[in-house]
PDB file of C-alpha atoms and ligand atoms in Angstrom:
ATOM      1  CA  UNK P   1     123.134 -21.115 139.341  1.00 47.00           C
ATOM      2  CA  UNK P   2     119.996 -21.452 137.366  1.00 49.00           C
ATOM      3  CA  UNK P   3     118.027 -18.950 138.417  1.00 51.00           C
ATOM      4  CA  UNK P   4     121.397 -16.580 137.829  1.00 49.00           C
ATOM      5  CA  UNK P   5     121.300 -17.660 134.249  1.00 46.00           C
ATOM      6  CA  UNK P   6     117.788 -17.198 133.740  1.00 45.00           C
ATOM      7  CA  UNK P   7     117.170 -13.446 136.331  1.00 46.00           C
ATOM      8  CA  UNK P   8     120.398 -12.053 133.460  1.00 46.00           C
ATOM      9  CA  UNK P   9     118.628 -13.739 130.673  1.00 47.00           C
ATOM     10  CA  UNK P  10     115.155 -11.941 131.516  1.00 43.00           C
ATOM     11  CA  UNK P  11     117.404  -9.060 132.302  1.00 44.00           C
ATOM     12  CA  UNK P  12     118.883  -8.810 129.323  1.00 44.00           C
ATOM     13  CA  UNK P  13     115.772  -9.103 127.177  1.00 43.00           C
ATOM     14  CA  UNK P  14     114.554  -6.365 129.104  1.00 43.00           C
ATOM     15  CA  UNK P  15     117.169  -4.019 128.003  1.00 40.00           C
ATOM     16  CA  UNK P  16     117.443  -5.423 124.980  1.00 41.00           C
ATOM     17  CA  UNK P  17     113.091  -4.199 124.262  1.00 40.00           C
ATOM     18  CA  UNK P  18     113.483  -1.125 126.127  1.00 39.00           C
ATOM     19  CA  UNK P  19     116.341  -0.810 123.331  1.00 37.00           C
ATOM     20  CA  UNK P  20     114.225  -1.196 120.793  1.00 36.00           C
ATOM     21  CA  UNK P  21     111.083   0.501 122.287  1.00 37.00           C
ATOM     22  CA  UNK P  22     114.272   3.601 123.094  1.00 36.00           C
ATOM     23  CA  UNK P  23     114.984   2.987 119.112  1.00 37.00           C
ATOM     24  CA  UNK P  24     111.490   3.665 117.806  1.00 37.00           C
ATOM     25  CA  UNK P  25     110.249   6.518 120.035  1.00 38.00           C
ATOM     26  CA  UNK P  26     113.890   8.456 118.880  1.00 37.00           C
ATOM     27  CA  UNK P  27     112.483   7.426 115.008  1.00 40.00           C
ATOM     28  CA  UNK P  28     109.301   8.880 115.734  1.00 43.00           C
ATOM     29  CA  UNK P  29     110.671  12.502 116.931  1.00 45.00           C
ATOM     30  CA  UNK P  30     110.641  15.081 115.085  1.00 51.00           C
ATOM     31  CA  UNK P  31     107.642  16.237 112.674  1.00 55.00           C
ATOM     32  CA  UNK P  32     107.623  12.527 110.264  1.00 63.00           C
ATOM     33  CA  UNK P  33     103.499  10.681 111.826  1.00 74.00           C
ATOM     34  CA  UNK P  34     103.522   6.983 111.862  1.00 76.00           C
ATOM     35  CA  UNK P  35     102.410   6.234 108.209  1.00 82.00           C
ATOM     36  CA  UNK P  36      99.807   3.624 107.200  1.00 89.00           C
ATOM     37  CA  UNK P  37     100.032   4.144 103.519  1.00 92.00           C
ATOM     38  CA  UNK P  38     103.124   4.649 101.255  1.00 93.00           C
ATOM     39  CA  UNK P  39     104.086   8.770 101.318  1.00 92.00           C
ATOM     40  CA  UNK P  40     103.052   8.361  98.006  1.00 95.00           C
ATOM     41  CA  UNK P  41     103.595  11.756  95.113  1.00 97.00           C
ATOM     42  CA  UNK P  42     104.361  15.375  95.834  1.00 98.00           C
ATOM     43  CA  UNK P  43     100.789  17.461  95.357  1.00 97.00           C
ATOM     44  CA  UNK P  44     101.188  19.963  92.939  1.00 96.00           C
ATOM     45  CA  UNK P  45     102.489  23.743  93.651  1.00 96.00           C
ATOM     46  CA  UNK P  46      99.309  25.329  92.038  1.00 97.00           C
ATOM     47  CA  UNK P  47      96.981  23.535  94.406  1.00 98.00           C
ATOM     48  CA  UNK P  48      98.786  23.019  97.692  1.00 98.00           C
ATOM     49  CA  UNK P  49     100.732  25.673  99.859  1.00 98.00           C
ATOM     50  CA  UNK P  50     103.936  23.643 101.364  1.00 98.00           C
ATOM     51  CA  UNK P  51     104.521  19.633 100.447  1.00 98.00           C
ATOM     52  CA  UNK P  52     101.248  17.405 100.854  1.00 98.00           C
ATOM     53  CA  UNK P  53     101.865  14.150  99.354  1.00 98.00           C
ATOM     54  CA  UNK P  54      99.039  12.002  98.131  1.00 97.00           C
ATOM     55  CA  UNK P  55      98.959   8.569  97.876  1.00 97.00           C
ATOM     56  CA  UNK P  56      95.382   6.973  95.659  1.00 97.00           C
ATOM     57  CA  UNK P  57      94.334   4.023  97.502  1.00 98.00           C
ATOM     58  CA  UNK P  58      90.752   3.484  95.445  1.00 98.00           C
ATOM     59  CA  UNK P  59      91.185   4.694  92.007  1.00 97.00           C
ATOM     60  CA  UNK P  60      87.788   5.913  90.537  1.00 97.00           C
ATOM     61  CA  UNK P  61      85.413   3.424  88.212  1.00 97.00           C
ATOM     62  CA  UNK P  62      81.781   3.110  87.270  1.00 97.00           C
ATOM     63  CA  UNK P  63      80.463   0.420  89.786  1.00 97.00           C
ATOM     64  CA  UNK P  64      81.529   2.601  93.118  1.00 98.00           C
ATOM     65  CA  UNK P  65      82.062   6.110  91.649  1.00 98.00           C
ATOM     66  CA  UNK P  66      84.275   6.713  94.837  1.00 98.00           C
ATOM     67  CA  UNK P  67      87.661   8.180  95.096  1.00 98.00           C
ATOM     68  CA  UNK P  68      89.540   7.403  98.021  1.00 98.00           C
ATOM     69  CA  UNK P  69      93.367   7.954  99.172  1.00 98.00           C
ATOM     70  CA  UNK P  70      95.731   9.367 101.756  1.00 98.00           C
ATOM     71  CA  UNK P  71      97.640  12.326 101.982  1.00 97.00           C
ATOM     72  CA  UNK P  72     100.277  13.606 103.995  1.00 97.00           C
ATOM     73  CA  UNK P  73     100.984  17.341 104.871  1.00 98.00           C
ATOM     74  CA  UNK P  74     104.296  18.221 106.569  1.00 98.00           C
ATOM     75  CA  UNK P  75     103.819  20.913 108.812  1.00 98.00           C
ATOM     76  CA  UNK P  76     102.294  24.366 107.750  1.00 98.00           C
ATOM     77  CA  UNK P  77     101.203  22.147 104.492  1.00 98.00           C
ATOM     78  CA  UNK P  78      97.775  23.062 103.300  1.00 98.00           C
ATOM     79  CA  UNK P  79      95.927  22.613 100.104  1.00 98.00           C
ATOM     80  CA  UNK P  80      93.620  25.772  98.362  1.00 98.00           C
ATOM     81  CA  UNK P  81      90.829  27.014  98.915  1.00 98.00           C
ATOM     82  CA  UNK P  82      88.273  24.163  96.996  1.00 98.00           C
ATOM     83  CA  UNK P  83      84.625  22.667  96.680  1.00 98.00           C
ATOM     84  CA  UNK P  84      83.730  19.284  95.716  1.00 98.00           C
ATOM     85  CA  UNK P  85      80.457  18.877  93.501  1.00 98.00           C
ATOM     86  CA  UNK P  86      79.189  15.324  95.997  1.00 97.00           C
ATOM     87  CA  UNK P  87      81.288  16.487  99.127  1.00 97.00           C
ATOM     88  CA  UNK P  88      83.935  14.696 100.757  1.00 98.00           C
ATOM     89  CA  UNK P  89      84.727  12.684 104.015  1.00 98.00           C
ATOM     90  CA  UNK P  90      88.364  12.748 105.788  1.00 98.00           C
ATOM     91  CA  UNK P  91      89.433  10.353 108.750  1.00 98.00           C
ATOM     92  CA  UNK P  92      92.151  11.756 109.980  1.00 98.00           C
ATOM     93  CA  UNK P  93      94.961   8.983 111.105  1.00 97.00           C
ATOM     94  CA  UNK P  94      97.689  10.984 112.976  1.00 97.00           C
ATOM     95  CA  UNK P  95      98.960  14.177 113.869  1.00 97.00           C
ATOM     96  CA  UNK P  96      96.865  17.768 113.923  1.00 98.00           C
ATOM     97  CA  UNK P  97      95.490  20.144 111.426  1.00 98.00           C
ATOM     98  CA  UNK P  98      93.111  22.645 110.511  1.00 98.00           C
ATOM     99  CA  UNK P  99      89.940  22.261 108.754  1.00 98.00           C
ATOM    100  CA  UNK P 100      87.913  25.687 107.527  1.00 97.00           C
ATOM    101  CA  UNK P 101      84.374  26.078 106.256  1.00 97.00           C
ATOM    102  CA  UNK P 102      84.299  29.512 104.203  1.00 96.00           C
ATOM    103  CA  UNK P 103      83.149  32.485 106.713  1.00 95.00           C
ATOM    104  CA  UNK P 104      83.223  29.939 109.350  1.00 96.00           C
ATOM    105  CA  UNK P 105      86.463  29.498 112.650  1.00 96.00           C
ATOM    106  CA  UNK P 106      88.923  27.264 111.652  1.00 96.00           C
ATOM    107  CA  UNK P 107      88.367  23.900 113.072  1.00 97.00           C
ATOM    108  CA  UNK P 108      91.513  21.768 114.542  1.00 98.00           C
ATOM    109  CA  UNK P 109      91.473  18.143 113.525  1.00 98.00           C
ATOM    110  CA  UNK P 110      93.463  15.726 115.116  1.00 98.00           C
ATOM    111  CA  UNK P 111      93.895  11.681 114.930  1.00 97.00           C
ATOM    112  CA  UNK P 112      91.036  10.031 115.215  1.00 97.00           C
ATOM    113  CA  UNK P 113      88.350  12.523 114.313  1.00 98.00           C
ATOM    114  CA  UNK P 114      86.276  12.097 111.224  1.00 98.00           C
ATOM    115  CA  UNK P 115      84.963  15.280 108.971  1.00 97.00           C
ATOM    116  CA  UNK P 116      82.407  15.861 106.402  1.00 96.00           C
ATOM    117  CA  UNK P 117      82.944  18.290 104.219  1.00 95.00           C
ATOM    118  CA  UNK P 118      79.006  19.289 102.506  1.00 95.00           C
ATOM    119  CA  UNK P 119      79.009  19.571  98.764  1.00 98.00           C
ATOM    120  CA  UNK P 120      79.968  22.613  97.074  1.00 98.00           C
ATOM    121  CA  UNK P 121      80.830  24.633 100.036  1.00 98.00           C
ATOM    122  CA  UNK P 122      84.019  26.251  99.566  1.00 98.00           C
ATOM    123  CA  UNK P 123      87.184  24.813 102.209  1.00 98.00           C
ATOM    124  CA  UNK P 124      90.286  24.189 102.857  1.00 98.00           C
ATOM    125  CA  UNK P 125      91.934  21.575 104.582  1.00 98.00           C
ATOM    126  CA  UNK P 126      95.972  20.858 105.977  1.00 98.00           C
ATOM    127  CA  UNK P 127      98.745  20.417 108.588  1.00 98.00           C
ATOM    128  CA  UNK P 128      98.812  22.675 112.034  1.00 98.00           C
ATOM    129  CA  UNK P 129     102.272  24.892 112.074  1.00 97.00           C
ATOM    130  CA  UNK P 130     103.682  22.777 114.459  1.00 96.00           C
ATOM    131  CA  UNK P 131     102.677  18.753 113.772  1.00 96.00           C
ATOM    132  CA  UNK P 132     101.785  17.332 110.288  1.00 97.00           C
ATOM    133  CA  UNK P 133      98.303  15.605 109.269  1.00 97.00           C
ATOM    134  CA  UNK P 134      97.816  12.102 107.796  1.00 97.00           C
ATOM    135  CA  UNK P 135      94.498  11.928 106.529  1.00 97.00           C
ATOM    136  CA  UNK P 136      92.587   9.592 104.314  1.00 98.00           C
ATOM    137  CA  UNK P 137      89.828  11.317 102.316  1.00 98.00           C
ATOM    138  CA  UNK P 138      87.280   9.830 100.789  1.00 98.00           C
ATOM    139  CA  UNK P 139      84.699  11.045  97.431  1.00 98.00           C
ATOM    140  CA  UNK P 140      81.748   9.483  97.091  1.00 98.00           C
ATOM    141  CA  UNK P 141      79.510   9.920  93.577  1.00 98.00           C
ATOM    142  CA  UNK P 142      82.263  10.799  91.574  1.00 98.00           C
ATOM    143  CA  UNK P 143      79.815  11.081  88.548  1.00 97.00           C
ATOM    144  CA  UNK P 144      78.776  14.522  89.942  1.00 97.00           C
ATOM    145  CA  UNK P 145      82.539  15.243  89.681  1.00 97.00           C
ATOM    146  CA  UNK P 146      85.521  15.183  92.366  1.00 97.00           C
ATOM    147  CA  UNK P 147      87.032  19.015  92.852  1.00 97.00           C
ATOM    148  CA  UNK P 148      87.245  22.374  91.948  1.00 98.00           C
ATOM    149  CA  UNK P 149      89.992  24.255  92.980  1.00 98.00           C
ATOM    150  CA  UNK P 150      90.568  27.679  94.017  1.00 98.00           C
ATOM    151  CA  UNK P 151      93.336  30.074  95.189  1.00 98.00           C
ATOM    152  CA  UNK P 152      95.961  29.741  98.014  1.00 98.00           C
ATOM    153  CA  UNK P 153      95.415  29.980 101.909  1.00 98.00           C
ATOM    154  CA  UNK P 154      97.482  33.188 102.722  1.00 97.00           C
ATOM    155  CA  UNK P 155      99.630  32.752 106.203  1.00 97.00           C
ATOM    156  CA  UNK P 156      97.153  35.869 107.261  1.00 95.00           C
ATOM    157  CA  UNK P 157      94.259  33.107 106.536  1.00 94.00           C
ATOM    158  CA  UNK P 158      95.808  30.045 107.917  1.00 97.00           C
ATOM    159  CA  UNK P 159      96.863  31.724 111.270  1.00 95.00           C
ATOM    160  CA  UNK P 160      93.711  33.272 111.965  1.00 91.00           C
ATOM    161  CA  UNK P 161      91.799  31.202 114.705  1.00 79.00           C
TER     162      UNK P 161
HETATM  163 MN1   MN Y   1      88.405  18.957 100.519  1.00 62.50          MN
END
């Protein structure tokens, strides 16, 4: 009688995860990357192709002079072409994207990898057509200044391998 009570107890907690574990894997479809940081503020038009939302997690000062934050593309998203005077660093959190080094291939990215981007050498950075791109950037000697942006990534330029 017991054990009954106790094998549909277990049972039942069983489901009752598998539920839940059903619950979060149908909240996780779709294009939407398990976010560490609030989504944070729409990038502007004139610097990003498609929605990237940014998020400032270190705020820049004159004891670290280091910028750091998250942003978001949705899929396709991508910012302009730009340089930054001391270079920058991006850990990339989830999903899959592109990273391009003028007159070099376009290098995929993907969660987990981490990228340095040399000072003033002009690139681009973004989402893959297909999956977005969390990625946490990071600007170290702020001083020198933080970016200088350029014009758009055409589709012809984004698509080209
Ligand atoms: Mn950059």
């Amino acid at each position: 009688m017991m054990k009954t009570f106790f094998t549909t107890a277990i049972t039942s907690l069983a489901l009752l995860t598998m539920g839940c574990m059903q619950q979060n894997k149908n909240e996780g479809e779709g294009n939407e990357l398990q976010a560490i940081f609030p989504k944070g503020e729409l990038g502007p038009a004139e610097n990003f192709t498609g929605n990237a939302w940014n998020t400032p997690l270190v705020p820049n000062d004159s004891t670290y002079n280091t910028v750091i934050g998250n942003v978001y593309f949705e899929p396709g998203a991508r910012s302009n072409w730009h340089t930054h005077p001391s270079g920058q660093i991006l850990i990339i959190t989830d999903g899959v994207g592109y990273h391009q080094i003028k007159g070099q291939p376009r290098q995929t990215i993907k969660k987990g990898d981490v990228v340095k981007c040399p000072p003033n050498i002009l690139h681009w950075h973004g989402a893959s057509p297909d999956a977005g791109l969390q990625q946490i950037y990071i600007l170290p000697n702020t001083e020198k200044g933080i970016v200088r942006w350029m014009g758009p990534v055409p589709d012809e330029e984004y698509n080209q391998q």
